[in-house]
Short mmCIF file of C-alpha atoms in Angstrom, two decimals:
data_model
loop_
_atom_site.label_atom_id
_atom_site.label_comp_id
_atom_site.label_asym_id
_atom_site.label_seq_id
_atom_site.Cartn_x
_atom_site.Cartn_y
_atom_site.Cartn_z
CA UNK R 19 91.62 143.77 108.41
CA UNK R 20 90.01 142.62 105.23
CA UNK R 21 91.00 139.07 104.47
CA UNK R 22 92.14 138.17 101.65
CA UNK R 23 90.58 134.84 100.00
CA UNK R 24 91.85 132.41 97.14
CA UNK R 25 88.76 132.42 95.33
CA UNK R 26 85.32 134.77 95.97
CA UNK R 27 81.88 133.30 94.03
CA UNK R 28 79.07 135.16 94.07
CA UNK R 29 75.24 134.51 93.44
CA UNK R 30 74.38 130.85 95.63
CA UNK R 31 72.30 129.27 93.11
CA UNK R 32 73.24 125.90 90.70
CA UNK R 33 76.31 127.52 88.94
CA UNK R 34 77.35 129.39 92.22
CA UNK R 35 77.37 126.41 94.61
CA UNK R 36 79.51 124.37 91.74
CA UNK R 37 82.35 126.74 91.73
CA UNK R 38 81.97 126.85 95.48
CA UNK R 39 82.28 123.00 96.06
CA UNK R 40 85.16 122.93 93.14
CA UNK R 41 87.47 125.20 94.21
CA UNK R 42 86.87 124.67 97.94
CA UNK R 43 87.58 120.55 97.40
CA UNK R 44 90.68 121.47 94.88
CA UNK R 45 92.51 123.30 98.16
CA UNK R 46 91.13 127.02 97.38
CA UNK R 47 90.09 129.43 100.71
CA UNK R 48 86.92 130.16 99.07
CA UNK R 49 83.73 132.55 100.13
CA UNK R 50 80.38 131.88 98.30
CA UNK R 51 77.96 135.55 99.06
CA UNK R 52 74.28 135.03 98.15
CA UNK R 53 72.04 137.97 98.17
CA UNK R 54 69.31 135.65 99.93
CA UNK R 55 69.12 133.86 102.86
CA UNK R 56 68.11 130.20 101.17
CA UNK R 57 70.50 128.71 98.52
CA UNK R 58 69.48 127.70 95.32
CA UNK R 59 68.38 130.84 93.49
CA UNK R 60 65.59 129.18 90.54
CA UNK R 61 65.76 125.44 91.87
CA UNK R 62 64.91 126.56 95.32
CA UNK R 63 63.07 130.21 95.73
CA UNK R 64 61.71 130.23 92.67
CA UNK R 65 60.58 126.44 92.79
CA UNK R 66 62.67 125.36 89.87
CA UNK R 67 62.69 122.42 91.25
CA UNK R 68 62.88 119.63 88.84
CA UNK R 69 65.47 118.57 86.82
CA UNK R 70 64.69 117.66 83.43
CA UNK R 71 66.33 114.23 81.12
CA UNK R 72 70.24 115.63 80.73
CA UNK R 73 72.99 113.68 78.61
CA UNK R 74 74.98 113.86 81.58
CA UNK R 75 74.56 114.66 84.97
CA UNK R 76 77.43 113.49 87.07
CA UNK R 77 79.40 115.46 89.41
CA UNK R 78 78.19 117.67 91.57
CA UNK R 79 74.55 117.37 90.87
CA UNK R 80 74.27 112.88 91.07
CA UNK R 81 76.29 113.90 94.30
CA UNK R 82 73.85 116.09 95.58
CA UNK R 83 71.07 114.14 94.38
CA UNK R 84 72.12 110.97 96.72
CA UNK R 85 72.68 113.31 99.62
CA UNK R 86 68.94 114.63 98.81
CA UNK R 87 67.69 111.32 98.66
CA UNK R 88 68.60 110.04 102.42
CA UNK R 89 66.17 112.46 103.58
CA UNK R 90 62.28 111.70 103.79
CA UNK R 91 60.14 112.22 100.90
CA UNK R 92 62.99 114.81 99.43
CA UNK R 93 63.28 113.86 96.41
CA UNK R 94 62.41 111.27 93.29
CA UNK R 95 62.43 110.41 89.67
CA UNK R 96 59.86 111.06 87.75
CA UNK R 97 58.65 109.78 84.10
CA UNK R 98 55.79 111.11 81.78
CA UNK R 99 52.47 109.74 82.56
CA UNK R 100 50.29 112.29 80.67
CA UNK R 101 51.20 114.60 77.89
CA UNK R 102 48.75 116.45 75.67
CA UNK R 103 50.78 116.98 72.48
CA UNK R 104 52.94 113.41 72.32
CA UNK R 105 50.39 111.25 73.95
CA UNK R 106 47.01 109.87 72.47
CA UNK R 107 44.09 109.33 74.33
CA UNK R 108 43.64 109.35 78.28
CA UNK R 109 46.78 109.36 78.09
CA UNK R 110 46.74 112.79 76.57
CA UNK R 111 44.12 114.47 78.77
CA UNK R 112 45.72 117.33 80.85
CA UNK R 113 46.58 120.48 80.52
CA UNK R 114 50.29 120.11 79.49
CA UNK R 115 52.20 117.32 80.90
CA UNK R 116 52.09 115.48 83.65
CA UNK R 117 55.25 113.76 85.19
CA UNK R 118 55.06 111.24 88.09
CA UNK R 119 57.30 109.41 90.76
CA UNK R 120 58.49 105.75 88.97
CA UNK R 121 60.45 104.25 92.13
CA UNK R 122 61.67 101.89 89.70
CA UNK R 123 64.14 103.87 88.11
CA UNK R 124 66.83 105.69 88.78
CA UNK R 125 69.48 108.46 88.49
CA UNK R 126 71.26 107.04 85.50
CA UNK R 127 67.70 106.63 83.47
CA UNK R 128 67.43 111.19 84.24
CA UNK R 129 71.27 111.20 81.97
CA UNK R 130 69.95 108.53 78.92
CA UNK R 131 68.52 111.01 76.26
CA UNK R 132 66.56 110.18 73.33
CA UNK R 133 67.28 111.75 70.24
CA UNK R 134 64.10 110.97 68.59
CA UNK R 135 61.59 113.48 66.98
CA UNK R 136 58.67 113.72 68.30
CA UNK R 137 60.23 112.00 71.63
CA UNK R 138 59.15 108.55 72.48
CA UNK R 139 57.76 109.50 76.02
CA UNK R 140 57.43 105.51 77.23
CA UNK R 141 60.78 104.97 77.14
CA UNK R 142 62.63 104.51 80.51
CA UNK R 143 64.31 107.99 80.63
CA UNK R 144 63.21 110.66 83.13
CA UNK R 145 64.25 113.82 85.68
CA UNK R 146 64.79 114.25 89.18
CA UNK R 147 62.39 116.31 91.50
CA UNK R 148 63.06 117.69 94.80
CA UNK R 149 62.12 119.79 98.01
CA UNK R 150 63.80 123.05 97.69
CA UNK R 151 64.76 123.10 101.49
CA UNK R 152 66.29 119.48 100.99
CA UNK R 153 68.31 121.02 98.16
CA UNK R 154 69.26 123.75 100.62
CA UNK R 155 70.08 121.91 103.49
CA UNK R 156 72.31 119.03 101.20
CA UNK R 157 74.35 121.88 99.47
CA UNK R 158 75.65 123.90 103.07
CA UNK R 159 76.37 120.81 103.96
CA UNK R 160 78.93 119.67 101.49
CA UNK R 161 79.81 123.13 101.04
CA UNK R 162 80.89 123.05 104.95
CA UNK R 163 82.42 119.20 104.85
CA UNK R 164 85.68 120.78 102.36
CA UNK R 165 86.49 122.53 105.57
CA UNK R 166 87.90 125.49 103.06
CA UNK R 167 84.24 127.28 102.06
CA UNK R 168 82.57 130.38 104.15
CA UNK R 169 79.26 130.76 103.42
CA UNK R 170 77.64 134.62 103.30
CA UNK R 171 74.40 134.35 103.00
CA UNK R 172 72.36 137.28 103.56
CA UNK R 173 75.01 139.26 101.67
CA UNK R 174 74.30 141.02 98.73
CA UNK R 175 77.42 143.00 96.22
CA UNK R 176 77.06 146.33 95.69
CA UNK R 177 79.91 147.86 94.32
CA UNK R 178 82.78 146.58 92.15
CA UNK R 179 86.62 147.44 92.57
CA UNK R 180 88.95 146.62 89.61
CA UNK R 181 92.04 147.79 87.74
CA UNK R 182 93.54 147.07 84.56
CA UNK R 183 92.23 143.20 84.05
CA UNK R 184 91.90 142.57 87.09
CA UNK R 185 88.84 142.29 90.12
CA UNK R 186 90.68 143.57 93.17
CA UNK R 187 87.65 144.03 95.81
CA UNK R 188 84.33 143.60 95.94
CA UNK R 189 81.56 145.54 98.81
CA UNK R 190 78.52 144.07 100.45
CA UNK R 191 75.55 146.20 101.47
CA UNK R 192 76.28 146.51 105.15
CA UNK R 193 80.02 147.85 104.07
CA UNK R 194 81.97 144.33 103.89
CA UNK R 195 84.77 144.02 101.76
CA UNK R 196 86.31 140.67 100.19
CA UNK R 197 89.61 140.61 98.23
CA UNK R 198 90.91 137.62 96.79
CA UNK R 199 93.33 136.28 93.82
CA UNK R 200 90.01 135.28 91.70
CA UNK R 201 86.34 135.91 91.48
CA UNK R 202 83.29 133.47 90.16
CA UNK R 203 80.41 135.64 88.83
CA UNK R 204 77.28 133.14 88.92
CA UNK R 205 74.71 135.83 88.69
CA UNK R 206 76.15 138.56 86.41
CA UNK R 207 76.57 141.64 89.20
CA UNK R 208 79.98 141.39 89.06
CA UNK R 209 80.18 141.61 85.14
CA UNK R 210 78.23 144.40 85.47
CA UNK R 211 79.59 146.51 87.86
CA UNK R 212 83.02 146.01 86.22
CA UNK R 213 81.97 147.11 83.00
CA UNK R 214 81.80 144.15 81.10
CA UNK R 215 80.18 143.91 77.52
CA UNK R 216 76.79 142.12 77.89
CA UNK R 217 74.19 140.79 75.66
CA UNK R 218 70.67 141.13 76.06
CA UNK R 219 67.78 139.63 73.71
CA UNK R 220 67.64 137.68 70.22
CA UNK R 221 71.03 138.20 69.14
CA UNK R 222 70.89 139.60 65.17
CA UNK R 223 71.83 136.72 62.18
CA UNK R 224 75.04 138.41 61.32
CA UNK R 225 76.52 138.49 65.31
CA UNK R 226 77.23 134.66 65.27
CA UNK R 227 76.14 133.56 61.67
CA UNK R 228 73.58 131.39 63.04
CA UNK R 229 70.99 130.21 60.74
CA UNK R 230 68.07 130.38 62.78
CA UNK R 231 68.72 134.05 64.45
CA UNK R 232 66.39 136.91 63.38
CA UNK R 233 67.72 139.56 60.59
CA UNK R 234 68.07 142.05 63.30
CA UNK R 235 68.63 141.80 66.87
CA UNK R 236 65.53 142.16 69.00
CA UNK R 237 64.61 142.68 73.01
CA UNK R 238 62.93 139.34 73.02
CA UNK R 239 63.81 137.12 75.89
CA UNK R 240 62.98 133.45 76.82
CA UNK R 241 60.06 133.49 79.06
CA UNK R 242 59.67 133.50 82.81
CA UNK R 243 57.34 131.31 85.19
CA UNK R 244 55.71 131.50 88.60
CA UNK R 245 55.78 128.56 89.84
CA UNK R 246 53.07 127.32 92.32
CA UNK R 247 52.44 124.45 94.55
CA UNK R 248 48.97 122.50 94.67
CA UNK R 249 47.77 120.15 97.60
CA UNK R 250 45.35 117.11 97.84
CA UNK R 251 41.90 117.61 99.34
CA UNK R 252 39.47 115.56 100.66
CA UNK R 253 36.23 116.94 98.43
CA UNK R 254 37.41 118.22 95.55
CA UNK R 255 35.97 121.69 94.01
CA UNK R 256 37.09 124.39 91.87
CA UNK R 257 38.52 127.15 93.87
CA UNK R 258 36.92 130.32 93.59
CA UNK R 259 38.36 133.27 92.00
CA UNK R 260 39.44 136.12 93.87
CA UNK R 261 37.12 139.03 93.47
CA UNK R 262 37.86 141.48 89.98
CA UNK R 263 39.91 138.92 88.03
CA UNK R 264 38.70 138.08 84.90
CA UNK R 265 38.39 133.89 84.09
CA UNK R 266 39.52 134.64 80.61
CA UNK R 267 43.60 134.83 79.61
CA UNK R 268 44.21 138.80 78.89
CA UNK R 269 47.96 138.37 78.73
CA UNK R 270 48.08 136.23 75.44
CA UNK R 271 46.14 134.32 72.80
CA UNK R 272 45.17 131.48 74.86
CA UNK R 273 45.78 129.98 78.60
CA UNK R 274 49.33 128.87 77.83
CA UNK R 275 50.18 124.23 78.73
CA UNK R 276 51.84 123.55 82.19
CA UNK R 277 54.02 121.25 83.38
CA UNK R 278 52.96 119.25 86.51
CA UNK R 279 55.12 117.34 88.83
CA UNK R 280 54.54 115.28 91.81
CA UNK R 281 56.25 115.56 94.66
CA UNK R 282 57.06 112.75 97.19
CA UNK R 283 54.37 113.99 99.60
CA UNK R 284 51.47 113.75 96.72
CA UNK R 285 51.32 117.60 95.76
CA UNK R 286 52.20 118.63 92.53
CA UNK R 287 54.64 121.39 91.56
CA UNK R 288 53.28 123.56 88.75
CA UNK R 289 54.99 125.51 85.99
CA UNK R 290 52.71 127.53 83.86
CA UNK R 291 54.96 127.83 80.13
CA UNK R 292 55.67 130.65 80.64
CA UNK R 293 53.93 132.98 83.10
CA UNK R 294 55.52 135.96 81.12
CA UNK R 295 57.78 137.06 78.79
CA UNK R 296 61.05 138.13 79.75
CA UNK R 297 60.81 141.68 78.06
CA UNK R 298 57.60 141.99 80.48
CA UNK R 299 59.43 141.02 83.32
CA UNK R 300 62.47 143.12 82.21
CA UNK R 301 59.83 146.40 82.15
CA UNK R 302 58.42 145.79 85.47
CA UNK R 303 59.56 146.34 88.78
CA UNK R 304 60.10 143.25 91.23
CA UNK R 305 57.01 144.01 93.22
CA UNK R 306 54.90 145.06 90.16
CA UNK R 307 56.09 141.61 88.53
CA UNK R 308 55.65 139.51 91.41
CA UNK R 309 52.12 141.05 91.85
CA UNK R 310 51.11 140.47 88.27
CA UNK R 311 51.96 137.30 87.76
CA UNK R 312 49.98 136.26 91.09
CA UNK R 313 47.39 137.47 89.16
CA UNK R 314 48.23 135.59 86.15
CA UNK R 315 48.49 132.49 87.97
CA UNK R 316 45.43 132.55 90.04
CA UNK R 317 43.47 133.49 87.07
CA UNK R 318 45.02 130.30 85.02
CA UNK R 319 44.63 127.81 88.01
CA UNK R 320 40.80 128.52 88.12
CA UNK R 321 40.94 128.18 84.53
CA UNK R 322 42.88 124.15 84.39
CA UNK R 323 40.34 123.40 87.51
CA UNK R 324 37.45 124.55 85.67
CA UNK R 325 38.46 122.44 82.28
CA UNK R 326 40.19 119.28 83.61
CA UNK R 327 38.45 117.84 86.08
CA UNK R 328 41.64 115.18 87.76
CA UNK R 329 42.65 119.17 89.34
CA UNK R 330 40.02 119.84 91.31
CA UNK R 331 41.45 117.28 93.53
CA UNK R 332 44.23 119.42 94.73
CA UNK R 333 44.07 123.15 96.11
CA UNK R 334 46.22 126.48 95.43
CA UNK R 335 49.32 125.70 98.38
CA UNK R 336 51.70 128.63 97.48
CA UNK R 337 53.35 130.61 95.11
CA UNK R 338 57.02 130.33 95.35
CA UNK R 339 58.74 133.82 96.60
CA UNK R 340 60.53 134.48 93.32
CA UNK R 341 59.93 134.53 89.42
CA UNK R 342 61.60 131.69 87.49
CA UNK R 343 64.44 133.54 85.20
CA UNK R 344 65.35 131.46 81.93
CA UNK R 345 66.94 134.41 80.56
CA UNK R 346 68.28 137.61 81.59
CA UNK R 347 71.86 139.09 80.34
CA UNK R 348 74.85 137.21 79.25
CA UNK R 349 78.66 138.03 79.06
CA UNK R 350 80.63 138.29 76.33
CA UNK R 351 83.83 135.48 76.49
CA UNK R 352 86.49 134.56 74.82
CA UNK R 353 83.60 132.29 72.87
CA UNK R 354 80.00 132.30 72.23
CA UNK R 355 78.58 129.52 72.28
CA UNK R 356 76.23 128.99 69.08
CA UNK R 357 73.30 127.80 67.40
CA UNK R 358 76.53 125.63 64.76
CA UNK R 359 77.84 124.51 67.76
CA UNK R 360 74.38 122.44 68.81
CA UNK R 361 73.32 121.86 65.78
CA UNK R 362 76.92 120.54 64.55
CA UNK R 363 79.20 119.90 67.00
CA UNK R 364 82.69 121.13 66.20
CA UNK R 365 84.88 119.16 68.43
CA UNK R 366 86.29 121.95 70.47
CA UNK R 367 89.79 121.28 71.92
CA UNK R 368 88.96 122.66 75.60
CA UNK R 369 85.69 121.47 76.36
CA UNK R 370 84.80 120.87 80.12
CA UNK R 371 81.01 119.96 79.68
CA UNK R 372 78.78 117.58 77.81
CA UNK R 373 75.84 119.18 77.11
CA UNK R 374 72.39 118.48 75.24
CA UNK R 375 69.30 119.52 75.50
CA UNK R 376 67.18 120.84 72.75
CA UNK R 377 66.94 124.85 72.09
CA UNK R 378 63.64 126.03 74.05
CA UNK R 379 62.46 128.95 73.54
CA UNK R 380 59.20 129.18 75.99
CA UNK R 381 56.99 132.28 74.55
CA UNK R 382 59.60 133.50 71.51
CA UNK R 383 59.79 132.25 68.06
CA UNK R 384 61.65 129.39 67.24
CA UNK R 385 60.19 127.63 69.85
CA UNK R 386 61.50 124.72 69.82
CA UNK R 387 64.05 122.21 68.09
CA UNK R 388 65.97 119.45 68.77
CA UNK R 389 69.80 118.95 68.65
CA UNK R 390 71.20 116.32 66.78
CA UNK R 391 72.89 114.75 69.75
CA UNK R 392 75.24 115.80 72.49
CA UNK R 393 77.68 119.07 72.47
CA UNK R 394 80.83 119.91 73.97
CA UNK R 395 81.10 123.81 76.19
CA UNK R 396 84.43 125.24 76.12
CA UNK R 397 86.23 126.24 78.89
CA UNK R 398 86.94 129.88 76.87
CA UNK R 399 83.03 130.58 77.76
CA UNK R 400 83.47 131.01 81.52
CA UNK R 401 86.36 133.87 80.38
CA UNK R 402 85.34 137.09 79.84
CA UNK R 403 87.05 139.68 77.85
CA UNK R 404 88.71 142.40 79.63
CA UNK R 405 89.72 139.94 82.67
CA UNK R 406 92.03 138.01 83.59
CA UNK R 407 91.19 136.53 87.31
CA UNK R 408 87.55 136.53 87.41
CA UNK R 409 85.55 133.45 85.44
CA UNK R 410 81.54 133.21 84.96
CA UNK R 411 79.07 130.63 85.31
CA UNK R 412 75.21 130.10 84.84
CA UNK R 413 72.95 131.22 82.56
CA UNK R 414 75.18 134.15 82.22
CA UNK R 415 77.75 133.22 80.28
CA UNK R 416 79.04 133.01 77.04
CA UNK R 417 76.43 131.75 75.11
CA UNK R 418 74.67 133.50 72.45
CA UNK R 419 70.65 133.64 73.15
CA UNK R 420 69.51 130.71 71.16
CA UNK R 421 72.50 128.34 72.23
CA UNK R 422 72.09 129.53 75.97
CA UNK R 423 67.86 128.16 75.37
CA UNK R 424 69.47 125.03 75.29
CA UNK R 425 71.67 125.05 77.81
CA UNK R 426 70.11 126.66 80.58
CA UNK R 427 69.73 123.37 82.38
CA UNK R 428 70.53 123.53 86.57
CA UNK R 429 72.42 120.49 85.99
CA UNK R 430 74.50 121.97 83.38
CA UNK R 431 75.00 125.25 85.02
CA UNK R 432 76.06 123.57 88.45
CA UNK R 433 78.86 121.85 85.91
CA UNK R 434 79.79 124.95 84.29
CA UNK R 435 80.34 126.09 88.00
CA UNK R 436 82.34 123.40 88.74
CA UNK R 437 84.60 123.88 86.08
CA UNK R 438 85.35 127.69 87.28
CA UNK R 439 86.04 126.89 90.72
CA UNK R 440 88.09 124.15 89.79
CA UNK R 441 90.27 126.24 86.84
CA UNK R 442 90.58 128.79 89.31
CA UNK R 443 91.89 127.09 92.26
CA UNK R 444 94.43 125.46 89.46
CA UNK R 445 95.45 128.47 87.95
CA UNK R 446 96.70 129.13 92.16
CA UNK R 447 98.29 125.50 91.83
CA UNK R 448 100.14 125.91 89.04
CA UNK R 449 100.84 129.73 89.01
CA UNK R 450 99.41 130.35 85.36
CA UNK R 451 96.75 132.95 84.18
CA UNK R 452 93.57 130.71 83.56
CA UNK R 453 93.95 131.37 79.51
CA UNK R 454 97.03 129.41 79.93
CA UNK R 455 95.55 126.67 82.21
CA UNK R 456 96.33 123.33 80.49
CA UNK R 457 92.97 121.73 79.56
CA UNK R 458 94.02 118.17 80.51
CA UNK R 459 94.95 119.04 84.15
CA UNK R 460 91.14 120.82 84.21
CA UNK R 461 89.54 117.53 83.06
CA UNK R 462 91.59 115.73 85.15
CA UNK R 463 90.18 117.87 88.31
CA UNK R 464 87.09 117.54 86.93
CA UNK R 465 87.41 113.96 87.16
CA UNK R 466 89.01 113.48 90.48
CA UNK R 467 85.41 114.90 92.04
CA UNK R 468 83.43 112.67 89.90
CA UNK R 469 82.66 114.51 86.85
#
């Protein structure tokens, strides 16, 4: 007999294992599926695994920072010690930025942005790195302690069942079924295999009136990174490069900057900006892109090792299993999210996030720009159109493209998240659709598990 569940979220990584914990912890008989076997999706296989300076990150993610930081060398906070476009100097000297543990500070000084332009990067404010398998290990376990949350791991969706409005079923590759009163999408499949309308690429000026849009809508997409892992050595040397790839770049202009954090242990997680574009990695299959952008990233680590000379101190560890995804489809909702609503916050009457980083574009035009200070999400983007029990969360929701470069963040998706799986077991609660769900009794959950 197929059981029946209160609430099924699908796709395990930041947004995912928010609506899990939420709705699990607010009563809900929940089931998170994950394709892979390791939770996390970008902050763990892909080695996304470093938070950057948020406006806010309370809830689930300070929670499952202090569970992270019990364990040995899991996790730290870091601050910029070299940066080669804000600094001056020695201080300047690397191929990017560099950003090292400060044991002095902690998890509030990750949440106190500065609004300045160009940033002042001496000031006390910083991000949070971690192991991936500490972030792993942390989330089954809270996700087990509510005592209301399966976990399918291993378990990838493959086919879609739905009437009018509504999700009714949902089938896993080895023939499972799941049925339950609502459904989280964290990862877009179910969207997709229901038919919903999705965006893809620079939206066009006229779709959301934003300023800085282009005329016409185009295919570009917000770049995506392979992330690697370097180790200390004993004598250091420039590792050689493997035989038939060229030193020079041949995917762009120039060797694009990296980002370089250290880990607890003394290696430093790398993140090339980016490794590709997203319309490359859209083209390509996953082998063909995993296999090129080895390539790519062999080619530029000879390349930093060969012009800074502080790298040849470490050696190539790993490259993490999966490509780092900043952008991919989104949903359309009952709102988008836009560029107006950064840039001049509106004061919207259901917002369940705080929100703030700047829009960053890595590899696009409009590169960069900062926001004037922190913006509210509404709950209305976690509800698509043409459904009435299924939410979504992550980087798939209702944002248009240049709003959703801002607020990409893990942090910020793993709140999103929390906000579906806790509207959803309230809509059970109170027996109303989740359009109808009044906003103060959402906060008010939110609250109640320390958002």
């Amino acid at each position: 007999m197929t059981p029946v569940y209160d609430v099924v979220v699908v796709g395990a990584g930041s947004a995912g294992f928010g609506a899990a914990l939420a709705a699990a912890r607010a009563g809900a008989y929940t089931v998170l599926l994950e394709r892979e076997t390791m939770l996390g999706g970008n902050s763990t296989l892909a080695g996304v695994c470093c938070w950057e300076p948020e406006c806010d990150g309370s809830g689930a993610p300070r929670q499952l920072y202090e569970r992270m930081r019990r364990l040995p060398n899991a996790c730290g906070i870091y601050r910029y010690l070299k940066h080669c476009y804000f600094m001056q100097g020695d201080d300047a000297a690397f191929p990017g930025c560099e950003l090292g543990l400060d044991s002095a500070m902690s998890y509030s000084d990750t949440e106190a942005l500065n609004w300045t332009t160009p940033p002042d990067l001496r000031n006390p404010v910083g991000g949070v790195i971690f192991e991936p398998s500490a972030w792993d290990r942390c989330a089954r376990d809270m996700l087990r302690e509510t005592g209301r949350c399966e976990l399918g791991d291993g378990r990838e969706v493959v086919a879609v069942e739905h009437g009018e409005r509504m999700i009714t079923a949902l089938r896993t590759r080895d023939g499972e079924e799941f049925r339950a009163r609502y459904f989280v999408d964290c990862c877009g499949v179910l969207a997709r295999f229901a038919g919903c309308e999705l965006l893809q690429g620079e939206d066009s000026r006229a779709a959301f009136g934003e300023p800085d849009a282009p005329e016409e809508a185009t295919g570009r997409l917000n770049g995506a990174t392979r992330m690697f892992r370097v180790t200390p050595v004993a004598v250091p040397a420039i590792e050689a490069l493997p035989a038939g790839l060229p030193t020079q770049c041949w995917w762009a202009e120039r060797f694009p900057a990296m980002v370089a954090a250290h880990f607890p242990n003394g290696d430093l997680n790398c993140n090339m900006l980016p490794t590709m574009s997203g319309a490359e990695l859209h083209a390509l299959s996953p082998s063909a892109a995993l296999a090129e952008s080895e390539r790519r990233v062999r080619c530029y680590w000879h390349h930093v090792q060969s012009a800074w000379p502080q790298l040849r101190g470490y050696r190539l560890l790993h490259l993490y299993p999966a490509i780092g995804v900043r952008e991919s489809f989104r949903v359309r909702c009952r709102y988008m999210l836009r560029e107006q609503d950064l840039l001049s916050p509106p004061g919207h009457p259901d917002v369940i996030a705080i929100a703030g980083h700047s829009l960053d574009r890595h590899g696009a035009r409009h590169a960069s720009s900062e926001v004037s200070g922190p913006y509210g999400i509404p709950y209305r983007c976690l509800q698509p159109l043409g459904f009435d029990n299924m939410f979504v969360a992550g980087r798939v929701a209702g944002f248009s493209s240049l709003a959703a470069s801002s607020c990409r963040l893990s942090r910020k998706m793993m709140q999103l998240g929390t906000a579906t799986g806790a509207a959803a077991a309230l809509a059970i609660r109170l027996d109303v659709s989740p359009a109808a769900l009044p906003i103060a009794a959402l906060r008010e959950e939110i609250k109640r598990q320390g958002g």
